[in-house]
mmCIF file of C-alpha atoms and ligand atoms in Angstrom:
data_model
loop_
_atom_site.group_PDB
_atom_site.id
_atom_site.type_symbol
_atom_site.label_atom_id
_atom_site.label_comp_id
_atom_site.label_asym_id
_atom_site.label_seq_id
_atom_site.Cartn_x
_atom_site.Cartn_y
_atom_site.Cartn_z
ATOM 1 C CA MET A 347 1.337 -0.556 5.421
ATOM 2 C CA LEU A 348 4.586 0.221 5.432
ATOM 3 C CA LEU A 349 6.703 -1.138 2.681
ATOM 4 C CA LEU A 350 10.436 -1.161 2.311
ATOM 5 C CA GLY A 351 10.816 -1.351 -1.713
ATOM 6 C CA ILE A 352 14.222 -2.795 -3.160
ATOM 7 C CA GLU A 353 15.450 -3.079 -6.577
ATOM 8 C CA SER A 354 18.887 -3.796 -7.868
ATOM 9 C CA SER A 355 18.104 -5.106 -11.453
ATOM 10 C CA CYS A 356 20.475 -3.662 -13.727
ATOM 11 C CA ASP A 357 22.668 -0.446 -12.637
ATOM 12 C CA GLU A 358 20.763 1.323 -10.012
ATOM 13 C CA THR A 359 21.172 0.016 -6.087
ATOM 14 C CA ALA A 360 17.244 1.635 -5.568
ATOM 15 C CA ALA A 361 15.378 1.590 -1.512
ATOM 16 C CA ALA A 362 12.290 3.091 -1.272
ATOM 17 C CA VAL A 363 9.565 3.050 1.894
ATOM 18 C CA VAL A 364 6.032 3.714 0.686
ATOM 19 C CA ALA A 365 2.332 4.149 2.233
ATOM 20 C CA ASP A 366 -0.207 1.828 1.629
ATOM 21 C CA GLY A 367 0.992 1.669 -2.393
ATOM 22 C CA THR A 368 0.085 5.340 -2.970
ATOM 23 C CA ARG A 369 2.387 7.719 -0.906
ATOM 24 C CA ILE A 370 6.095 7.755 -1.488
ATOM 25 C CA LEU A 371 7.795 8.647 1.688
ATOM 26 C CA SER A 372 10.921 8.586 -0.047
ATOM 27 C CA SER A 373 12.633 6.988 -2.850
ATOM 28 C CA VAL A 374 16.469 6.797 -2.912
ATOM 29 C CA VAL A 375 18.518 5.507 -5.913
ATOM 30 C CA ALA A 376 21.917 5.360 -6.683
ATOM 31 C CA SER A 377 23.153 5.320 -10.096
ATOM 32 C CA GLN A 378 26.167 3.865 -11.727
ATOM 33 C CA ILE A 379 26.267 5.550 -14.751
ATOM 34 C CA PRO A 380 29.919 6.946 -14.245
ATOM 35 C CA ILE A 381 31.282 3.772 -13.897
ATOM 36 C CA HIS A 382 29.437 2.367 -16.653
ATOM 37 C CA GLU A 383 30.491 5.108 -18.760
ATOM 38 C CA LYS A 384 33.542 4.082 -19.802
ATOM 39 C CA PHE A 385 32.496 1.488 -21.398
ATOM 40 C CA GLY A 386 29.382 2.432 -23.015
ATOM 41 C CA GLY A 387 27.012 -0.332 -21.262
ATOM 42 C CA VAL A 388 26.939 -2.025 -18.057
ATOM 43 C CA VAL A 389 29.086 -4.162 -17.215
ATOM 44 C CA PRO A 390 27.439 -6.778 -15.389
ATOM 45 C CA GLU A 391 30.547 -7.969 -13.035
ATOM 46 C CA LEU A 392 31.152 -4.311 -12.145
ATOM 47 C CA ALA A 393 27.469 -3.686 -11.678
ATOM 48 C CA SER A 394 27.595 -6.414 -8.550
ATOM 49 C CA ARG A 395 30.319 -5.473 -6.846
ATOM 50 C CA GLU A 396 28.791 -1.785 -7.268
ATOM 51 C CA HIS A 397 25.098 -3.433 -5.751
ATOM 52 C CA LEU A 398 27.430 -4.571 -2.699
ATOM 53 C CA ARG A 399 28.639 -1.406 -1.407
ATOM 54 C CA LYS A 400 25.570 0.634 -2.224
ATOM 55 C CA ILE A 401 22.445 -1.888 -1.046
ATOM 56 C CA VAL A 402 23.241 -1.235 2.591
ATOM 57 C CA PRO A 403 23.989 2.496 2.813
ATOM 58 C CA VAL A 404 20.927 3.108 0.075
ATOM 59 C CA VAL A 405 18.315 1.363 2.461
ATOM 60 C CA ASP A 406 19.637 3.175 5.303
ATOM 61 C CA GLU A 407 19.074 6.358 3.636
ATOM 62 C CA ALA A 408 15.442 5.315 2.208
ATOM 63 C CA CYS A 409 14.551 5.173 5.744
ATOM 64 C CA ARG A 410 16.416 8.139 7.294
ATOM 65 C CA GLN A 411 14.940 10.022 4.753
ATOM 66 C CA ALA A 412 10.687 8.677 5.234
ATOM 67 C CA GLY A 413 11.741 9.493 9.184
ATOM 68 C CA VAL A 414 11.102 5.896 9.682
ATOM 69 C CA SER A 415 13.519 2.966 11.394
ATOM 70 C CA LEU A 416 13.883 -0.361 10.026
ATOM 71 C CA GLY A 417 11.720 -1.580 12.899
ATOM 72 C CA GLU A 418 8.344 0.442 11.732
ATOM 73 C CA ILE A 419 8.294 -1.370 8.222
ATOM 74 C CA GLU A 420 6.034 -3.321 7.545
ATOM 75 C CA GLY A 421 7.171 -5.552 4.696
ATOM 76 C CA VAL A 422 9.797 -5.765 1.895
ATOM 77 C CA ALA A 423 9.340 -6.005 -1.409
ATOM 78 C CA VAL A 424 11.960 -6.677 -3.904
ATOM 79 C CA THR A 425 12.844 -7.339 -7.361
ATOM 80 C CA GLU A 426 13.186 -11.265 -8.189
ATOM 81 C CA GLY A 427 13.761 -10.710 -12.015
ATOM 82 C CA PRO A 428 14.154 -10.615 -15.075
ATOM 83 C CA GLY A 429 17.680 -8.626 -14.669
ATOM 84 C CA LEU A 430 21.207 -9.654 -14.278
ATOM 85 C CA ILE A 431 21.818 -12.103 -12.086
ATOM 86 C CA GLY A 432 24.417 -11.152 -9.720
ATOM 87 C CA SER A 433 22.611 -7.520 -9.449
ATOM 88 C CA LEU A 434 19.569 -9.188 -8.564
ATOM 89 C CA LEU A 435 20.981 -11.372 -6.088
ATOM 90 C CA VAL A 436 22.327 -8.513 -3.840
ATOM 91 C CA GLY A 437 19.060 -7.102 -3.638
ATOM 92 C CA LEU A 438 17.230 -9.655 -2.940
ATOM 93 C CA VAL A 439 19.306 -11.336 -0.491
ATOM 94 C CA TYR A 440 19.597 -8.786 1.278
ATOM 95 C CA GLY A 441 15.987 -8.123 1.144
ATOM 96 C CA LYS A 442 14.929 -11.931 2.327
ATOM 97 C CA ALA A 443 17.576 -11.113 5.313
ATOM 98 C CA LEU A 444 15.692 -7.870 6.818
ATOM 99 C CA ALA A 445 12.454 -9.446 6.297
ATOM 100 C CA LEU A 446 13.836 -12.489 8.226
ATOM 101 C CA SER A 447 15.492 -11.256 11.179
ATOM 102 C CA LEU A 448 12.576 -7.689 11.373
ATOM 103 C CA LYS A 449 9.932 -11.080 11.148
ATOM 104 C CA LYS A 450 7.872 -9.180 8.340
ATOM 105 C CA PRO A 451 6.762 -10.006 5.060
ATOM 106 C CA LEU A 452 8.543 -10.801 2.005
ATOM 107 C CA VAL A 453 6.951 -10.247 -1.557
ATOM 108 C CA GLY A 454 8.971 -10.909 -4.701
ATOM 109 C CA VAL A 455 8.091 -8.473 -7.829
ATOM 110 C CA ASN A 456 8.352 -9.009 -11.299
ATOM 111 C CA HIS A 457 10.561 -5.808 -12.355
ATOM 112 C CA LEU A 458 8.150 -4.979 -15.239
ATOM 113 C CA GLU A 459 5.317 -4.785 -12.946
ATOM 114 C CA GLY A 460 7.067 -2.181 -11.109
ATOM 115 C CA HIS A 461 6.975 -0.408 -13.918
ATOM 116 C CA ILE A 462 3.612 -0.999 -15.005
ATOM 117 C CA HIS A 463 2.699 0.520 -11.141
ATOM 118 C CA ALA A 464 5.253 3.398 -11.189
ATOM 119 C CA VAL A 465 2.215 5.046 -13.587
ATOM 120 C CA LEU A 466 -0.697 4.050 -11.203
ATOM 121 C CA LEU A 467 2.078 5.378 -8.490
ATOM 122 C CA HIS A 468 2.532 8.417 -9.913
ATOM 123 C CA ASN A 469 -0.882 8.918 -10.757
ATOM 124 C CA ALA A 470 -1.989 8.182 -7.231
ATOM 125 C CA ALA A 471 0.901 10.980 -5.789
ATOM 126 C CA GLN A 472 -0.515 13.202 -8.195
ATOM 127 C CA LYS A 473 -3.759 13.275 -6.848
ATOM 128 C CA GLN A 474 -5.365 13.374 -10.418
ATOM 129 C CA ALA A 475 -6.707 9.926 -9.338
ATOM 130 C CA GLY A 476 -6.557 8.110 -6.265
ATOM 131 C CA PRO A 477 -7.836 4.605 -6.079
ATOM 132 C CA SER A 478 -10.705 5.611 -8.640
ATOM 133 C CA VAL A 479 -7.661 5.441 -11.709
ATOM 134 C CA LEU A 480 -7.831 1.853 -10.640
ATOM 135 C CA SER A 481 -10.983 0.945 -12.112
ATOM 136 C CA SER A 482 -11.298 3.359 -14.822
ATOM 137 C CA SER A 483 -7.977 2.780 -16.333
ATOM 138 C CA PHE A 484 -8.398 -0.844 -16.817
ATOM 139 C CA PRO A 485 -8.162 -3.255 -19.118
ATOM 140 C CA ASN A 486 -5.803 -0.576 -21.204
ATOM 141 C CA VAL A 487 -2.823 -1.382 -23.554
ATOM 142 C CA THR A 488 0.739 -0.453 -20.856
ATOM 143 C CA LEU A 489 3.885 0.054 -23.409
ATOM 144 C CA VAL A 490 6.908 -0.656 -21.075
ATOM 145 C CA VAL A 491 10.067 0.819 -22.886
ATOM 146 C CA SER A 492 13.207 0.664 -21.513
ATOM 147 C CA GLY A 493 17.188 -0.468 -21.557
ATOM 148 C CA GLY A 494 16.699 -4.031 -21.242
ATOM 149 C CA HIS A 495 12.710 -4.031 -22.229
ATOM 150 C CA THR A 496 10.314 -3.469 -25.238
ATOM 151 C CA ILE A 497 7.214 -4.741 -24.447
ATOM 152 C CA LEU A 498 3.215 -3.987 -24.804
ATOM 153 C CA PHE A 499 0.680 -5.864 -22.481
ATOM 154 C CA ARG A 500 -2.678 -5.745 -22.081
ATOM 155 C CA VAL A 501 -3.512 -5.131 -18.634
ATOM 156 C CA GLU A 502 -6.788 -5.884 -16.924
ATOM 157 C CA ILE A 503 -7.800 -5.494 -13.093
ATOM 158 C CA SER A 504 -10.322 -7.912 -11.288
ATOM 159 C CA ALA A 505 -12.024 -7.137 -8.043
ATOM 160 C CA SER A 506 -13.134 -10.727 -6.940
ATOM 161 C CA GLN A 507 -15.974 -9.776 -3.907
ATOM 162 C CA GLY A 508 -14.552 -9.381 -0.699
ATOM 163 C CA ALA A 509 -10.877 -9.304 -1.882
ATOM 164 C CA ILE A 510 -8.876 -5.772 0.013
ATOM 165 C CA ALA A 511 -6.679 -5.263 -3.520
ATOM 166 C CA PRO A 512 -7.861 -6.054 -7.370
ATOM 167 C CA LEU A 513 -6.019 -9.096 -8.759
ATOM 168 C CA PHE A 514 -3.388 -7.631 -11.367
ATOM 169 C CA SER A 515 -3.213 -9.701 -15.011
ATOM 170 C CA TYR A 516 -1.313 -9.188 -17.744
ATOM 171 C CA HIS A 517 -1.303 -10.492 -21.061
ATOM 172 C CA ARG A 518 1.855 -9.867 -23.953
ATOM 173 C CA MET A 519 0.642 -8.547 -27.148
ATOM 174 C CA GLY A 520 3.965 -8.150 -28.817
ATOM 175 C CA GLN A 521 7.248 -7.283 -27.538
ATOM 176 C CA SER A 522 10.875 -6.979 -29.507
ATOM 177 C CA ARG A 523 12.777 -9.523 -30.793
ATOM 178 C CA ASP A 524 16.200 -8.124 -30.705
ATOM 179 C CA ASP A 525 17.279 -5.243 -29.119
ATOM 180 C CA ALA A 526 15.060 -3.137 -26.535
ATOM 181 C CA ALA A 527 14.559 0.489 -27.758
ATOM 182 C CA GLY A 528 16.476 2.435 -24.834
ATOM 183 C CA GLU A 529 19.427 -0.214 -25.757
ATOM 184 C CA ALA A 530 19.380 0.862 -29.412
ATOM 185 C CA PHE A 531 19.403 4.440 -27.754
ATOM 186 C CA ASP A 532 22.438 3.619 -26.343
ATOM 187 C CA LYS A 533 24.300 1.897 -29.122
ATOM 188 C CA VAL A 534 23.576 4.779 -31.543
ATOM 189 C CA ALA A 535 25.033 7.134 -28.908
ATOM 190 C CA LYS A 536 28.037 4.712 -28.165
ATOM 191 C CA LEU A 537 28.559 5.067 -32.051
ATOM 192 C CA LEU A 538 28.500 8.717 -32.673
ATOM 193 C CA ALA A 539 30.752 9.028 -29.324
ATOM 194 C CA LEU A 540 28.322 10.554 -27.373
ATOM 195 C CA GLY A 541 28.196 9.209 -23.871
ATOM 196 C CA TYR A 542 26.263 6.907 -21.648
ATOM 197 C CA PRO A 543 23.072 6.367 -21.275
ATOM 198 C CA GLY A 544 22.031 7.626 -24.926
ATOM 199 C CA GLY A 545 18.576 7.943 -24.503
ATOM 200 C CA PRO A 546 18.669 11.467 -22.536
ATOM 201 C CA VAL A 547 22.005 12.671 -24.952
ATOM 202 C CA ILE A 548 19.627 11.841 -27.970
ATOM 203 C CA ASP A 549 16.496 12.954 -26.632
ATOM 204 C CA ARG A 550 18.493 16.814 -26.051
ATOM 205 C CA LEU A 551 20.470 16.964 -29.183
ATOM 206 C CA ALA A 552 17.577 15.767 -31.613
ATOM 207 C CA ARG A 553 16.292 19.463 -30.961
ATOM 208 C CA TYR A 554 18.658 20.896 -33.188
ATOM 209 C CA GLY A 555 18.837 18.099 -35.743
ATOM 210 C CA ASN A 556 16.338 18.263 -38.696
ATOM 211 C CA PRO A 557 13.987 14.412 -38.271
ATOM 212 C CA HIS A 558 13.736 13.731 -42.118
ATOM 213 C CA ALA A 559 17.383 14.482 -43.385
ATOM 214 C CA TYR A 560 18.039 10.846 -43.241
ATOM 215 C CA ASP A 561 16.046 8.304 -44.309
ATOM 216 C CA LEU A 562 16.496 4.980 -42.127
ATOM 217 C CA GLY A 563 13.634 2.897 -42.921
ATOM 218 C CA ARG A 564 10.767 1.802 -42.035
ATOM 219 C CA ILE A 565 10.701 -1.117 -39.578
ATOM 220 C CA ARG A 566 9.320 -4.052 -41.069
ATOM 221 C CA MET A 567 8.636 -7.378 -39.896
ATOM 222 C CA LYS A 568 6.990 -10.579 -41.045
ATOM 223 C CA GLY A 569 4.463 -12.154 -37.884
ATOM 224 C CA ASN A 570 3.322 -10.305 -35.343
ATOM 225 C CA PRO A 571 2.543 -6.631 -35.858
ATOM 226 C CA LEU A 572 2.570 -5.636 -32.904
ATOM 227 C CA ASP A 573 6.377 -6.572 -32.067
ATOM 228 C CA PHE A 574 9.262 -4.845 -32.283
ATOM 229 C CA SER A 575 12.833 -4.512 -34.002
ATOM 230 C CA PHE A 576 15.111 -2.001 -33.440
ATOM 231 C CA SER A 577 18.563 -3.793 -34.138
ATOM 232 C CA GLY A 578 18.124 -3.137 -38.112
ATOM 233 C CA LEU A 579 17.666 0.943 -37.416
ATOM 234 C CA LYS A 580 20.519 0.400 -35.536
ATOM 235 C CA THR A 581 22.455 -1.155 -38.141
ATOM 236 C CA ALA A 582 20.926 1.486 -41.355
ATOM 237 C CA VAL A 583 22.602 4.293 -38.605
ATOM 238 C CA LEU A 584 25.611 2.354 -38.709
ATOM 239 C CA TYR A 585 25.975 2.066 -42.616
ATOM 240 C CA ARG A 586 25.410 5.780 -42.864
ATOM 241 C CA VAL A 587 27.798 6.392 -40.351
ATOM 242 C CA ARG A 588 31.243 3.750 -41.325
ATOM 243 C CA GLY A 589 33.614 5.256 -43.618
ATOM 244 C CA THR A 590 32.121 8.616 -43.312
ATOM 245 C CA PRO A 591 33.203 11.991 -42.001
ATOM 246 C CA LEU A 592 30.683 11.520 -39.155
ATOM 247 C CA ALA A 593 32.927 8.157 -38.031
ATOM 248 C CA SER A 594 35.950 10.213 -38.375
ATOM 249 C CA GLU A 595 33.515 13.404 -36.414
ATOM 250 C CA ALA A 596 32.984 10.852 -33.779
ATOM 251 C CA GLU A 597 36.662 9.723 -33.767
ATOM 252 C CA GLU A 598 37.399 13.090 -32.450
ATOM 253 C CA ARG A 599 34.899 13.618 -30.141
ATOM 254 C CA GLU A 600 35.632 10.233 -28.869
ATOM 255 C CA ALA A 601 39.459 11.830 -27.724
ATOM 256 C CA TRP A 602 37.953 14.934 -26.458
ATOM 257 C CA ARG A 603 35.621 13.310 -24.079
ATOM 258 C CA LYS A 604 38.236 11.336 -22.760
ATOM 259 C CA SER A 605 40.168 14.250 -22.291
ATOM 260 C CA LEU A 606 37.833 15.850 -20.290
ATOM 261 C CA ARG A 607 37.904 15.889 -16.279
ATOM 262 C CA ASN A 608 34.935 17.017 -15.488
ATOM 263 C CA GLN A 609 31.281 15.837 -16.560
ATOM 264 C CA LEU A 610 29.707 16.262 -19.752
ATOM 265 C CA ASN A 611 28.010 19.436 -20.765
ATOM 266 C CA SER A 612 25.756 18.718 -22.785
ATOM 267 C CA GLU A 613 25.930 22.941 -24.671
ATOM 268 C CA ASP A 614 29.728 21.860 -25.146
ATOM 269 C CA LEU A 615 28.806 18.140 -26.213
ATOM 270 C CA ARG A 616 26.664 20.016 -29.075
ATOM 271 C CA ALA A 617 29.323 22.449 -30.266
ATOM 272 C CA HIS A 618 31.400 19.342 -30.588
ATOM 273 C CA CYS A 619 28.640 17.938 -33.376
ATOM 274 C CA SER A 620 28.414 18.473 -36.481
ATOM 275 C CA GLN A 621 24.949 19.811 -38.138
ATOM 276 C CA ALA A 622 25.006 15.814 -40.374
ATOM 277 C CA THR A 623 25.305 14.396 -36.725
ATOM 278 C CA LEU A 624 22.761 16.404 -35.504
ATOM 279 C CA ASP A 625 20.344 15.084 -38.034
ATOM 280 C CA MET A 626 21.394 11.703 -37.832
ATOM 281 C CA VAL A 627 20.320 11.385 -34.368
ATOM 282 C CA ALA A 628 17.233 13.112 -35.055
ATOM 283 C CA SER A 629 16.523 11.047 -37.359
ATOM 284 C CA PHE A 630 16.772 8.210 -35.731
ATOM 285 C CA GLN A 631 15.074 9.114 -32.682
ATOM 286 C CA GLU A 632 12.101 9.953 -35.117
ATOM 287 C CA ALA A 633 12.378 7.052 -36.948
ATOM 288 C CA ALA A 634 12.459 4.727 -32.758
ATOM 289 C CA ILE A 635 10.217 6.773 -31.356
ATOM 290 C CA THR A 636 7.382 6.516 -34.530
ATOM 291 C CA ASP A 637 7.428 2.949 -34.553
ATOM 292 C CA LEU A 638 6.587 2.526 -30.564
ATOM 293 C CA VAL A 639 4.038 5.107 -30.815
ATOM 294 C CA GLN A 640 2.463 3.260 -33.909
ATOM 295 C CA ARG A 641 2.601 -0.511 -32.687
ATOM 296 C CA THR A 642 1.239 1.126 -29.352
ATOM 297 C CA ILE A 643 -1.994 2.619 -30.723
ATOM 298 C CA ALA A 644 -2.668 -0.439 -33.414
ATOM 299 C CA ALA A 645 -2.376 -2.296 -29.899
ATOM 300 C CA ALA A 646 -5.017 0.066 -28.122
ATOM 301 C CA LEU A 647 -7.410 -0.236 -31.277
ATOM 302 C CA GLU A 648 -6.914 -3.680 -31.962
ATOM 303 C CA THR A 649 -7.731 -4.274 -28.160
ATOM 304 C CA LYS A 650 -10.713 -1.438 -27.906
ATOM 305 C CA VAL A 651 -9.218 -0.182 -24.472
ATOM 306 C CA ASN A 652 -9.064 3.940 -23.841
ATOM 307 C CA THR A 653 -6.467 3.598 -21.645
ATOM 308 C CA ILE A 654 -3.168 3.714 -22.498
ATOM 309 C CA PHE A 655 -0.225 3.764 -19.731
ATOM 310 C CA VAL A 656 4.093 4.104 -20.767
ATOM 311 C CA SER A 657 6.597 3.573 -18.756
ATOM 312 C CA GLY A 658 9.827 2.406 -18.914
ATOM 313 C CA GLY A 659 13.596 4.856 -18.523
ATOM 314 C CA VAL A 660 12.859 5.583 -22.819
ATOM 315 C CA ALA A 661 8.914 6.955 -21.178
ATOM 316 C CA CYS A 662 11.175 9.678 -20.417
ATOM 317 C CA ASN A 663 11.707 10.966 -23.826
ATOM 318 C CA SER A 664 10.164 14.157 -24.785
ATOM 319 C CA LEU A 665 9.363 13.217 -28.226
ATOM 320 C CA LEU A 666 7.706 10.167 -27.126
ATOM 321 C CA ARG A 667 5.639 12.150 -24.942
ATOM 322 C CA GLN A 668 4.435 14.784 -27.525
ATOM 323 C CA ARG A 669 3.431 12.344 -29.776
ATOM 324 C CA PHE A 670 1.349 9.839 -27.102
ATOM 325 C CA SER A 671 -0.483 13.347 -26.085
ATOM 326 C CA GLN A 672 -1.168 13.947 -30.441
ATOM 327 C CA ALA A 673 -2.294 10.484 -30.334
ATOM 328 C CA ALA A 674 -4.390 10.179 -27.478
ATOM 329 C CA GLN A 675 -6.312 13.295 -28.819
ATOM 330 C CA GLU A 676 -6.738 12.245 -32.082
ATOM 331 C CA HIS A 677 -7.949 8.828 -31.034
ATOM 332 C CA ASN A 678 -9.843 10.077 -27.713
ATOM 333 C CA PHE A 679 -7.242 7.965 -25.231
ATOM 334 C CA GLY A 680 -6.506 8.713 -22.332
ATOM 335 C CA VAL A 681 -2.509 8.272 -22.157
ATOM 336 C CA PHE A 682 -0.736 8.369 -18.544
ATOM 337 C CA PHE A 683 3.038 7.915 -17.591
ATOM 338 C CA PRO A 684 5.154 8.184 -14.711
ATOM 339 C CA SER A 685 6.892 11.275 -13.788
ATOM 340 C CA PRO A 686 10.406 10.680 -15.339
ATOM 341 C CA THR A 687 12.007 9.572 -12.097
ATOM 342 C CA LEU A 688 9.709 6.895 -11.689
ATOM 343 C CA SER A 689 9.854 6.724 -15.100
ATOM 344 C CA THR A 690 13.434 4.879 -14.866
ATOM 345 C CA ASP A 691 14.560 1.938 -12.024
ATOM 346 C CA ASN A 692 13.355 2.438 -9.018
ATOM 347 C CA ALA A 693 12.636 1.145 -5.396
ATOM 348 C CA ALA A 694 8.865 3.129 -5.026
ATOM 349 C CA MET A 695 7.552 1.130 -8.297
ATOM 350 C CA ILE A 696 8.713 -2.310 -6.569
ATOM 351 C CA ALA A 697 6.973 -1.341 -3.003
ATOM 352 C CA ALA A 698 3.702 -0.169 -4.748
ATOM 353 C CA ALA A 699 3.750 -3.417 -6.980
ATOM 354 C CA GLY A 700 4.290 -5.826 -3.866
ATOM 355 C CA TYR A 701 1.869 -3.964 -2.343
ATOM 356 C CA TYR A 702 -1.364 -5.193 -3.710
ATOM 357 C CA LYS A 703 0.414 -8.571 -3.446
ATOM 358 C CA LEU A 704 1.134 -8.346 -0.202
ATOM 359 C CA VAL A 705 -2.959 -7.432 0.902
ATOM 360 C CA ARG A 706 -3.918 -9.982 -1.014
ATOM 361 C CA GLY A 707 -1.871 -12.508 1.010
ATOM 362 C CA GLU A 708 0.762 -13.351 -1.451
ATOM 363 C CA GLN A 709 4.210 -14.051 0.365
ATOM 364 C CA ALA A 710 7.272 -15.386 -0.510
ATOM 365 C CA ASP A 711 9.069 -17.780 1.892
ATOM 366 C CA HIS A 712 12.802 -17.928 1.966
ATOM 367 C CA SER A 713 13.331 -20.499 -1.248
ATOM 368 C CA LEU A 714 12.807 -16.824 -2.846
ATOM 369 C CA THR A 715 15.216 -16.792 -5.969
ATOM 370 C CA ALA A 716 16.252 -14.065 -8.769
ATOM 371 C CA HIS A 717 15.580 -14.791 -12.496
ATOM 372 C CA ALA A 718 17.713 -13.168 -14.657
ATOM 373 C CA SER A 719 15.089 -14.370 -17.436
ATOM 374 C CA PHE A 720 11.272 -13.965 -16.121
ATOM 375 C CA PRO A 721 8.631 -13.354 -18.022
ATOM 376 C CA LEU A 722 5.312 -11.447 -16.907
ATOM 377 C CA GLY A 723 2.123 -12.952 -17.668
ATOM 378 C CA ASP A 724 1.045 -15.122 -20.948
ATOM 379 C CA GLY A 725 0.797 -14.749 -24.304
ATOM 380 C CA ARG A 726 3.772 -14.347 -26.958
ATOM 381 C CA LEU A 727 7.159 -14.915 -26.057
HETATM 382 O O1 LIG B 368 14.055 1.759 -17.208
HETATM 383 P P1 LIG B 368 15.294 1.829 -16.923
HETATM 384 O O2 LIG B 368 16.302 2.994 -16.165
HETATM 385 O O3 LIG B 368 16.176 1.005 -17.094
HETATM 386 C C1 LIG B 368 16.186 -0.356 -17.476
HETATM 387 O O4 LIG B 368 15.405 -1.185 -17.062
HETATM 388 O O5 LIG B 368 16.751 -0.907 -18.740
HETATM 389 O O6 LIG B 368 15.777 2.633 -18.487
HETATM 390 C C2 LIG B 368 16.861 2.753 -19.099
HETATM 391 C C3 LIG B 368 17.597 3.573 -20.586
HETATM 392 C C4 LIG B 368 18.879 3.119 -20.910
HETATM 393 O O7 LIG B 368 18.595 2.201 -22.109
HETATM 394 C C5 LIG B 368 18.609 4.678 -21.100
HETATM 395 O O8 LIG B 368 18.985 5.555 -22.917
HETATM 396 C C6 LIG B 368 17.184 4.963 -21.936
HETATM 397 O O9 LIG B 368 16.434 4.266 -20.494
HETATM 398 N N1 LIG B 368 16.597 6.743 -21.794
HETATM 399 C C7 LIG B 368 16.212 7.070 -22.858
HETATM 400 C C8 LIG B 368 15.314 8.802 -21.854
HETATM 401 N N2 LIG B 368 15.951 8.759 -20.674
HETATM 402 C C9 LIG B 368 16.786 7.124 -20.144
HETATM 403 N N3 LIG B 368 15.548 6.898 -23.993
HETATM 404 C C10 LIG B 368 15.278 7.415 -24.466
HETATM 405 N N4 LIG B 368 15.069 8.931 -24.270
HETATM 406 C C11 LIG B 368 15.165 9.466 -23.282
HETATM 407 N N5 LIG B 368 14.655 10.410 -22.849
HETATM 408 ZN ZN1 LIG B 369 13.738 -1.285 -15.672
#
């Protein structure tokens, strides 16, 4: 079954053609980073306008790269939430119109479910695991960690007799009470004038800093020990920077960055950072990643599963991957990630998640609409 996936929940306009939920024939992502960069974060109104400009060419390009015509598409899977409402509506309305005109089935997909399926999709594409990964990887604990979300799920599958595709069920075990982890990376990078998005920049610069130079405190909260909180960590960085030479250095860096016409080169950026700034960046990353890994391992131990999935933009982080690999060996867990391009927002993951729904007979009708807030699964909110 050839599915067209469409994703436009935040600042990426994406379309992909995926065969049988496992083979990626194309995956096109038009990033809006240059548009939002100067604001240090996504500006919703600008994002919607850019989606409007990009949606048609991106879908056309996905079909071209896959070598299929729109008429050969057998179904359309589109993100229905959560996300920025104006952004979501562009992809959703276009996908809906396309399905209607092609007389093909339409299915709405939760963006978070897409991130979870990105792990299966990547592993299927790598041929490390074909359909067998389906039964051997569940139940598992999945950490979805991005610029908009930090959530721990227990994911199960049930294959009722006679059903062609398994049914996935999601149980929320914990989530961020304030900022998402990726948002904290972006805000710290903004504070230190390092550019946007902050995650990849901090990941690269942190290699040159001492992760134990600044004690930013441990993240402690009352209540559910599997919840996250990153606003305190971000504030701890703010207090260590405000009124210090780190702040004036950031101001100078901001002026230097503004004077540049071309895309910033990471070596030049490093040359414009003092050792103290590199140490701050490394200390922040160390604190954030340690917390993410520890709580995820705690969730896996509590659930008594031996598989962990990690997905979402922050899953690209090199320290996070390294720490999870170490923890996996220590506790004998299997830890699976998507490739970096499937970790960040893309439409192949939406088509992959939509495939299982369509095969199970789930279909959306013309009343399908976008939801800014759209919790996945049951459990705590
Ligand atoms: O999944 P994604 O593309 O979009 C959302 O659904 O939010 O994630 C984007 C987020 C941004 O906050 C970005 O800074 C973060 O992922 N990110 C990273 C890395 N690459 C992207 N964070 C830490 N380390 C990275 N290497
Ligand atoms: Zn995402």
